[in-house]
């Protein structure tokens, strides 16, 4: 048991799983000698060699496309895409191939790979280093989408993702890469994909979030002084509607918080599903506190864009006053 | 030396049995045993027949859009012949002849074009990838498959097939570049058939050869007559050796021609001269092998008649198997999305509905506090 | 005035607008001599020459990327992507550049282009020729998304799209390319982007759809015998929430219908917004009748996947019985 | 002739003023007037100083991540000098020197790295595109810009800049291929600085030269010393002429080196030998021009001291302008998304909220039939 940051927890999971399973190959830009631009793969190249930790050419479609081949051949590739803004060139390989291979071949070929991707804003990075595209991949059947909000969860979810027989996009919220530490067991533990975590219980309102904004939600709950149940989805697809619905049936009100733009963000799905499953319990419309329907600004304005605690508190108050 | 030469190279063109039936005895010596030439010819003829039958199936509404392979049989067949049975074949959709040689039952390809995923449920021991619909994307998978073999220290390689049009896609470049720079055992085989639907070759590559695309990666690159099964066997065998022994990829431009329309949805008369088609008919890969065999007394008209019958028998049996398969069930819409279906998918599968009430079997949700006050 | 199919209406709009504006350049695979695989650009190459109607190399990122350059230089490119399944390779140029150029340069550079894309299922096509990715682009700020459901609308919307100063994806539902004819005026008329069309009025329930499923909705309304108000969104982003909300406030019930998978489809956004804006009028949760959360099947099963009239009728009945 | 040569070529390397100060009088004759050599040297020195200042701004928290250009000044500057003022420059992010020569005020670049979009609000009459963050994507825009010029019958061309790493991206290939096959007046200028962050050149291109990437497209391709401003001027001038007069694109590999870290977020000592850096310091583009000028009595220490002062003055004025700009307003988050904002965006802008009640200003929607019965 050690007190680790999210970066360290992921690094630990990678090391342990690579020791356990020699089918794992890590590939991506700067993941080798340099240990990744966020140092998530630090030490792996030295420990496992250039055979298993591979600095690839600068080409995201190439990284995902070759990883698909590796996976179809029975290996367990863990490609890294350096920033979520550079998933774009890999979109086609992910959605036209990785997501469809099992269906297309009726299971003869499958793509067990875990794509690691730093995600989200708040670190004063340049353009296209601060986006949140989780909804895009949640809309693509055949892919799973995971986003941890704490070091402990990161390790347990990453191990489940790696062992999952289907392609998983593992989004790592870079704003909390090193924001805080948490006890992370040395021993192996798995957090099943598709299970949310109830961060804190409450009676007046249900708050649903994932990734870095879980922290903003906790701040907002603190500030508001209300009895709020906070649910960290952890897995975006498949998502744990049971936990969300049970909570909303209890509280009658919900606020969903995410960084991505509002329109067709994953908050839309959560809101629509809450309506579908908890209609008669709902005392107010589900509130969405999200990024605006605009381009994520360069960093001078990024805090105007991101849903911070105050904006969340206002939505809570309005839902409660409804 | 303010101006010096930094790089110098040339691209070779290989031909062994040419369109006039001329056979280069030196290059061709011992390349393919006579008995195998007979088998290759028979195989090409059967595939040609399948093409004709598939066309009719489409026209009579028994099959969807189908891309004829006619005229290009020698290219994929020569490759399949030159490869080991456990080398990956990573096709596009005009490689029936090579895939069938490898052992893929014809009904798989028919099923695919009949709109049935079971056509791609290819037994793994055949080492054939499913047909690739999005152009240019499958070469990266070939690079990954080859990489996995190398990673495991196996002698397996991958050979991937694609058209001239496919070489315009970014993924082609990335696959070539990964293979060259990471030393992956891949054979990249471009079937240059002059057209990408209606777009002529010069719009895809205005360089003198497509083969020289490989120079960008320092890759061994060669052009050959793709309608010459001997040349195909030679260049693929050389490339396979390079891959297997040195982990070096190669690029092959096989010059061939699509004698039919792009697919059954296309009408090639809209954009190409019939004279061009007629010229290429004289370069048909089957014609030259038949005269080669006849000259050597390995073939005659009665064998041809027998073959004709065999082709009809085999193809119609395949059609029967494809059409005889039980209809897929609606469960098939769901069951292959993930290894295990999540609760939402299970509900969708059970109810065949997406709307919320359907999900709760038409009943009011039992949990509802009736008449919630708002 | 002529009785035209959707294909003919689009062709007419292209011809007329190219006559009017010599900044228009059409580019794409097979759009020239062949007139497009669906013959939408038939005759244009002959009429305007290879200078203005350009057969491009087979590369979707290249088509969109060069079109962005053409547009930034002040032309009005109309690239065609042959099928929606091949938008994937162009995703990055669309979302990282076309969508962001105005924001990134504070308006110094803009991308006035209209990307034409056949969309949707139901024509017995091969894999990746039957998808419905409108939600993906609706989630991307900076892009507009249009999908006509009739020949008349197709002409009027396309002219607006071409003249719009921002990038527009113009999805053409291929299932109704030639399914029916409609009177289409020869004269110029514009249908503003962002305005829905009320196909028929009704009192009991509001049905919202777009593209080819509008036809399925009409069949369902016929079958159900109910008084249903059908709204064809026409523009997916920006969408006409005012018309939708006014209708739902009147009827108290809503069904949204689309071909794309349910999760995070555009129906989620519509459902969530209806809840936000019409909460106190809602008598039942908004129903979504959509594609399943699975890969669009090969064509033997495509009608099991697509929302056909019977499935819509069931949702209507359930909403009304709620 | 069963094996014949289908294509044959070589790639030249051009150098004029080499790292030892050797000047090739024949190639260099009349290339750049002496007075301009002085101006180019002064300009490079000022840019170098900006780089140092920017580094310090980042370290002291006054600027975000910044990519130093140090060591690569001659490449973009030689190009900018060789181009016409109305030719498009389509940069990546290591072309400060060329962009400033064109006339881009330094504060634009500073503002960009200070996280302010106004740094990319480049006046159109400068014919400079904004800095490109996603690697490899901007070459396609260059192809489109050049195409537009050709379409209008203008003599304008486009020159686009990118790194060695960028040549691995699919978009690079598509841009080169479009330009070659559609005859677009583009100059593709690869700044091969040996590294893409921590990844060495051989992982991006294992061929003997990057220049030969152009052979794939039948494009005129050349390698040159990118630290030699004379060689740069020559090869870009030749390429520009080819583009302007024949509508033919060219590919240039300029061999240079990144003397600094990749960006201020990087620590290059983790992955590269200091010895390599020291070697390349001797090849610094500034040093050789200074000795060239000194040898010809065009430069001396007092001029150097004056230049130092001028650099400090100009750079600190630019920093002041960048830092002195008024803070952006929250309206700026919205106002540039579309030419006209739709109702939903207007509401978001007005309320600075996305949740539904915020949208109705905290009041119950006025339309609500109070107590709707369900
Ligand atoms: C990514 C992508 N873009 C467009 C298409 C539509 N399409 C199908 S086949 C084809 C032409 C392919 O030409 P080529 O690669 O030369 O192969 P050929 O059909 O000639 O064998 C096109 C454009 C596609 N399937 N995938
Ligand atoms: C599409 C994309 N992938 C990854 C990155 C992250 N990244 C920024 S710079 C860089 C290396 C670029 O190398 P090169 O093209 O050689 O240019 P250099 O920085 O050496 O000038 C990488 C990988 C990016 N910006 N864009
Ligand atoms: Mg072809
Ligand atoms: Mg570099």
Tab-separated table of C-alpha atoms in Angstrom, chain C residues 35-268:
chain	number	residue	atom	x	y	z
C	35	UNK	CA	-21.382	12.126	-61.895
C	36	UNK	CA	-21.034	10.551	-58.446
C	37	UNK	CA	-21.911	7.002	-57.456
C	38	UNK	CA	-25.461	8.158	-56.758
C	39	UNK	CA	-25.442	10.449	-59.825
C	40	UNK	CA	-26.029	13.510	-57.679
C	41	UNK	CA	-23.411	15.493	-59.608
C	42	UNK	CA	-24.486	14.106	-62.971
C	43	UNK	CA	-23.887	16.492	-65.840
C	44	UNK	CA	-21.933	19.012	-63.784
C	45	UNK	CA	-18.533	18.005	-65.103
C	46	UNK	CA	-19.714	18.394	-68.624
C	47	UNK	CA	-21.422	21.693	-67.900
C	48	UNK	CA	-18.797	23.395	-65.738
C	49	UNK	CA	-15.618	21.580	-66.708
C	50	UNK	CA	-12.963	19.665	-64.829
C	51	UNK	CA	-11.762	22.933	-63.369
C	52	UNK	CA	-14.840	23.271	-61.179
C	53	UNK	CA	-15.904	19.650	-60.790
C	54	UNK	CA	-12.860	17.734	-59.717
C	55	UNK	CA	-12.273	14.007	-59.395
C	56	UNK	CA	-9.954	13.828	-56.431
C	57	UNK	CA	-7.580	11.141	-55.230
C	58	UNK	CA	-9.173	8.505	-52.994
C	59	UNK	CA	-8.491	10.170	-49.655
C	60	UNK	CA	-11.166	11.694	-47.475
C	61	UNK	CA	-8.864	13.637	-45.188
C	62	UNK	CA	-7.271	15.035	-48.318
C	63	UNK	CA	-10.629	16.033	-49.737
C	64	UNK	CA	-11.700	17.879	-46.596
C	65	UNK	CA	-8.239	19.251	-45.841
C	66	UNK	CA	-7.772	20.786	-49.287
C	67	UNK	CA	-11.363	22.029	-49.213
C	68	UNK	CA	-10.516	23.838	-45.985
C	69	UNK	CA	-7.630	25.523	-47.781
C	70	UNK	CA	-9.867	26.443	-50.716
C	71	UNK	CA	-12.418	27.917	-48.329
C	72	UNK	CA	-9.841	29.842	-46.319
C	73	UNK	CA	-8.691	31.386	-49.565
C	74	UNK	CA	-12.210	32.640	-50.212
C	75	UNK	CA	-13.679	29.971	-52.477
C	76	UNK	CA	-16.835	27.977	-51.688
C	77	UNK	CA	-15.850	24.322	-51.951
C	78	UNK	CA	-18.493	21.606	-51.907
C	79	UNK	CA	-16.634	18.404	-51.159
C	80	UNK	CA	-18.479	15.108	-51.385
C	81	UNK	CA	-17.708	12.153	-49.137
C	82	UNK	CA	-18.960	9.090	-50.964
C	83	UNK	CA	-20.685	7.432	-47.985
C	84	UNK	CA	-21.042	8.482	-44.359
C	85	UNK	CA	-18.944	5.449	-43.386
C	86	UNK	CA	-15.982	7.134	-45.027
C	87	UNK	CA	-16.262	10.349	-43.071
C	88	UNK	CA	-14.028	8.647	-40.504
C	89	UNK	CA	-10.719	9.495	-42.155
C	90	UNK	CA	-11.902	13.106	-42.471
C	91	UNK	CA	-13.044	13.394	-38.861
C	92	UNK	CA	-9.842	15.073	-37.759
C	93	UNK	CA	-9.788	17.728	-40.475
C	94	UNK	CA	-13.469	18.445	-39.826
C	95	UNK	CA	-13.276	18.662	-36.052
C	96	UNK	CA	-9.722	19.884	-35.456
C	97	UNK	CA	-9.675	22.420	-38.260
C	98	UNK	CA	-12.883	23.215	-40.147
C	99	UNK	CA	-14.854	23.579	-36.931
C	100	UNK	CA	-12.186	25.602	-35.141
C	101	UNK	CA	-10.713	27.948	-37.719
C	102	UNK	CA	-13.015	30.878	-37.011
C	103	UNK	CA	-12.584	30.575	-33.253
C	104	UNK	CA	-8.851	29.987	-33.446
C	105	UNK	CA	-8.229	33.022	-35.649
C	106	UNK	CA	-10.912	35.226	-34.117
C	107	UNK	CA	-12.565	35.353	-37.500
C	108	UNK	CA	-9.489	36.234	-39.553
C	109	UNK	CA	-9.957	32.940	-41.383
C	110	UNK	CA	-13.183	31.045	-41.926
C	111	UNK	CA	-14.217	27.831	-43.637
C	112	UNK	CA	-17.361	28.363	-45.707
C	113	UNK	CA	-17.746	24.878	-47.146
C	114	UNK	CA	-20.576	22.412	-47.527
C	115	UNK	CA	-19.679	18.758	-47.157
C	116	UNK	CA	-22.221	16.590	-48.946
C	117	UNK	CA	-22.571	13.073	-47.540
C	118	UNK	CA	-25.075	10.328	-48.356
C	119	UNK	CA	-26.286	8.892	-45.047
C	120	UNK	CA	-28.263	6.097	-43.458
C	121	UNK	CA	-29.470	2.575	-44.084
C	122	UNK	CA	-32.178	0.753	-45.901
C	123	UNK	CA	-30.671	0.376	-49.373
C	124	UNK	CA	-29.127	-3.074	-49.011
C	125	UNK	CA	-25.624	-1.702	-49.254
C	126	UNK	CA	-22.429	-3.314	-47.961
C	127	UNK	CA	-20.891	-2.638	-44.566
C	128	UNK	CA	-20.123	0.977	-43.633
C	129	UNK	CA	-22.567	2.230	-46.234
C	130	UNK	CA	-25.545	2.518	-43.866
C	131	UNK	CA	-24.579	4.450	-40.745
C	132	UNK	CA	-25.939	7.671	-39.245
C	133	UNK	CA	-23.221	9.736	-37.594
C	134	UNK	CA	-25.104	13.027	-37.244
C	135	UNK	CA	-24.746	13.105	-33.441
C	136	UNK	CA	-20.971	13.000	-33.710
C	137	UNK	CA	-20.911	16.247	-35.629
C	138	UNK	CA	-23.726	17.827	-33.645
C	139	UNK	CA	-21.452	17.443	-30.614
C	140	UNK	CA	-18.698	19.384	-32.365
C	141	UNK	CA	-19.120	23.139	-31.923
C	142	UNK	CA	-18.318	25.181	-35.011
C	143	UNK	CA	-19.972	22.843	-37.474
C	144	UNK	CA	-23.576	22.903	-38.654
C	145	UNK	CA	-25.401	19.716	-39.517
C	146	UNK	CA	-28.303	19.521	-41.942
C	147	UNK	CA	-30.416	16.589	-43.113
C	148	UNK	CA	-33.339	17.117	-45.490
C	149	UNK	CA	-36.226	14.679	-45.652
C	150	UNK	CA	-37.803	15.786	-48.928
C	151	UNK	CA	-36.807	17.065	-52.361
C	152	UNK	CA	-38.267	20.517	-51.753
C	153	UNK	CA	-36.391	20.954	-48.515
C	154	UNK	CA	-33.226	19.519	-50.007
C	155	UNK	CA	-32.955	22.306	-52.545
C	156	UNK	CA	-33.790	25.124	-50.159
C	157	UNK	CA	-31.543	23.830	-47.401
C	158	UNK	CA	-28.629	23.130	-49.700
C	159	UNK	CA	-28.665	26.679	-51.023
C	160	UNK	CA	-28.638	27.987	-47.450
C	161	UNK	CA	-25.826	25.624	-46.553
C	162	UNK	CA	-23.693	26.704	-49.483
C	163	UNK	CA	-24.204	30.381	-48.659
C	164	UNK	CA	-23.588	29.874	-44.963
C	165	UNK	CA	-20.325	31.442	-43.830
C	166	UNK	CA	-19.469	28.395	-41.699
C	167	UNK	CA	-18.812	24.721	-42.418
C	168	UNK	CA	-21.948	22.663	-42.927
C	169	UNK	CA	-22.282	18.899	-43.190
C	170	UNK	CA	-25.159	18.219	-45.507
C	171	UNK	CA	-26.354	14.664	-44.956
C	172	UNK	CA	-28.419	13.208	-47.785
C	173	UNK	CA	-30.612	10.271	-46.708
C	174	UNK	CA	-29.883	7.774	-49.429
C	175	UNK	CA	-32.919	5.650	-48.667
C	176	UNK	CA	-35.106	8.416	-50.058
C	177	UNK	CA	-32.788	9.586	-52.838
C	178	UNK	CA	-35.297	8.261	-55.345
C	179	UNK	CA	-38.108	7.033	-53.120
C	180	UNK	CA	-40.611	9.715	-54.124
C	181	UNK	CA	-40.978	12.918	-56.083
C	182	UNK	CA	-42.176	16.343	-55.082
C	183	UNK	CA	-42.807	19.655	-56.763
C	184	UNK	CA	-39.584	21.644	-56.621
C	185	UNK	CA	-39.653	25.233	-57.882
C	186	UNK	CA	-37.153	26.202	-60.530
C	187	UNK	CA	-36.817	29.594	-58.849
C	188	UNK	CA	-34.421	30.249	-56.044
C	189	UNK	CA	-35.705	29.814	-52.501
C	190	UNK	CA	-33.833	29.452	-49.247
C	191	UNK	CA	-34.871	27.446	-46.220
C	192	UNK	CA	-33.044	28.941	-43.248
C	193	UNK	CA	-30.804	26.593	-41.309
C	194	UNK	CA	-32.102	25.962	-37.807
C	195	UNK	CA	-35.795	25.967	-38.654
C	196	UNK	CA	-37.795	22.793	-38.269
C	197	UNK	CA	-40.762	21.886	-40.428
C	198	UNK	CA	-44.051	20.812	-38.947
C	199	UNK	CA	-45.013	17.995	-41.275
C	200	UNK	CA	-48.457	17.570	-39.783
C	201	UNK	CA	-50.203	18.978	-36.782
C	202	UNK	CA	-51.655	16.963	-33.956
C	203	UNK	CA	-52.829	17.147	-30.395
C	204	UNK	CA	-51.951	13.939	-28.615
C	205	UNK	CA	-48.230	13.565	-29.077
C	206	UNK	CA	-45.231	15.223	-30.674
C	207	UNK	CA	-42.994	13.173	-32.907
C	208	UNK	CA	-39.530	14.488	-33.750
C	209	UNK	CA	-37.351	13.062	-36.470
C	210	UNK	CA	-35.094	13.960	-39.397
C	211	UNK	CA	-33.932	12.426	-42.647
C	212	UNK	CA	-35.315	9.173	-43.990
C	213	UNK	CA	-37.112	8.199	-40.772
C	214	UNK	CA	-39.519	11.083	-41.275
C	215	UNK	CA	-41.152	8.776	-43.810
C	216	UNK	CA	-41.335	5.946	-41.291
C	217	UNK	CA	-42.887	8.389	-38.857
C	218	UNK	CA	-45.535	9.358	-41.370
C	219	UNK	CA	-46.343	5.700	-41.912
C	220	UNK	CA	-46.528	5.165	-38.168
C	221	UNK	CA	-48.877	8.108	-37.717
C	222	UNK	CA	-51.073	6.735	-40.452
C	223	UNK	CA	-51.076	3.296	-38.856
C	224	UNK	CA	-51.709	4.547	-35.350
C	225	UNK	CA	-54.696	6.656	-36.252
C	226	UNK	CA	-53.715	9.102	-33.523
C	227	UNK	CA	-53.524	12.875	-33.664
C	228	UNK	CA	-49.808	13.361	-33.806
C	229	UNK	CA	-47.723	16.415	-34.564
C	230	UNK	CA	-44.715	15.451	-36.640
C	231	UNK	CA	-41.691	17.727	-36.618
C	232	UNK	CA	-38.937	17.246	-39.140
C	233	UNK	CA	-35.908	18.953	-37.594
C	234	UNK	CA	-34.198	19.510	-40.975
C	235	UNK	CA	-31.213	21.048	-39.202
C	236	UNK	CA	-29.602	18.951	-36.464
C	237	UNK	CA	-27.362	21.751	-35.323
C	238	UNK	CA	-28.418	24.433	-34.620
C	239	UNK	CA	-31.728	22.732	-33.895
C	240	UNK	CA	-35.081	24.402	-33.636
C	241	UNK	CA	-35.904	23.781	-30.013
C	242	UNK	CA	-38.548	26.477	-30.058
C	243	UNK	CA	-40.769	24.576	-32.454
C	244	UNK	CA	-40.224	21.307	-30.608
C	245	UNK	CA	-40.887	22.816	-27.196
C	246	UNK	CA	-44.000	24.648	-28.334
C	247	UNK	CA	-45.404	21.428	-29.684
C	248	UNK	CA	-44.592	19.354	-26.604
C	249	UNK	CA	-46.097	22.003	-24.364
C	250	UNK	CA	-49.245	21.514	-26.379
C	251	UNK	CA	-49.275	17.708	-26.563
C	252	UNK	CA	-47.483	16.751	-23.342
C	253	UNK	CA	-45.864	13.715	-24.914
C	254	UNK	CA	-43.010	13.097	-27.314
C	255	UNK	CA	-41.333	10.375	-29.330
C	256	UNK	CA	-37.994	10.940	-31.037
C	257	UNK	CA	-37.027	8.710	-33.940
C	258	UNK	CA	-33.644	8.227	-35.584
C	259	UNK	CA	-31.530	5.508	-37.182
C	260	UNK	CA	-28.330	6.001	-35.188
C	261	UNK	CA	-27.671	3.998	-32.027
C	262	UNK	CA	-29.609	5.142	-28.992
C	263	UNK	CA	-26.815	5.936	-26.576
C	264	UNK	CA	-25.707	9.498	-27.105
C	265	UNK	CA	-27.612	9.701	-30.341
C	266	UNK	CA	-29.159	13.051	-31.152
C	267	UNK	CA	-32.389	11.759	-29.652
C	268	UNK	CA	-30.724	11.949	-26.245
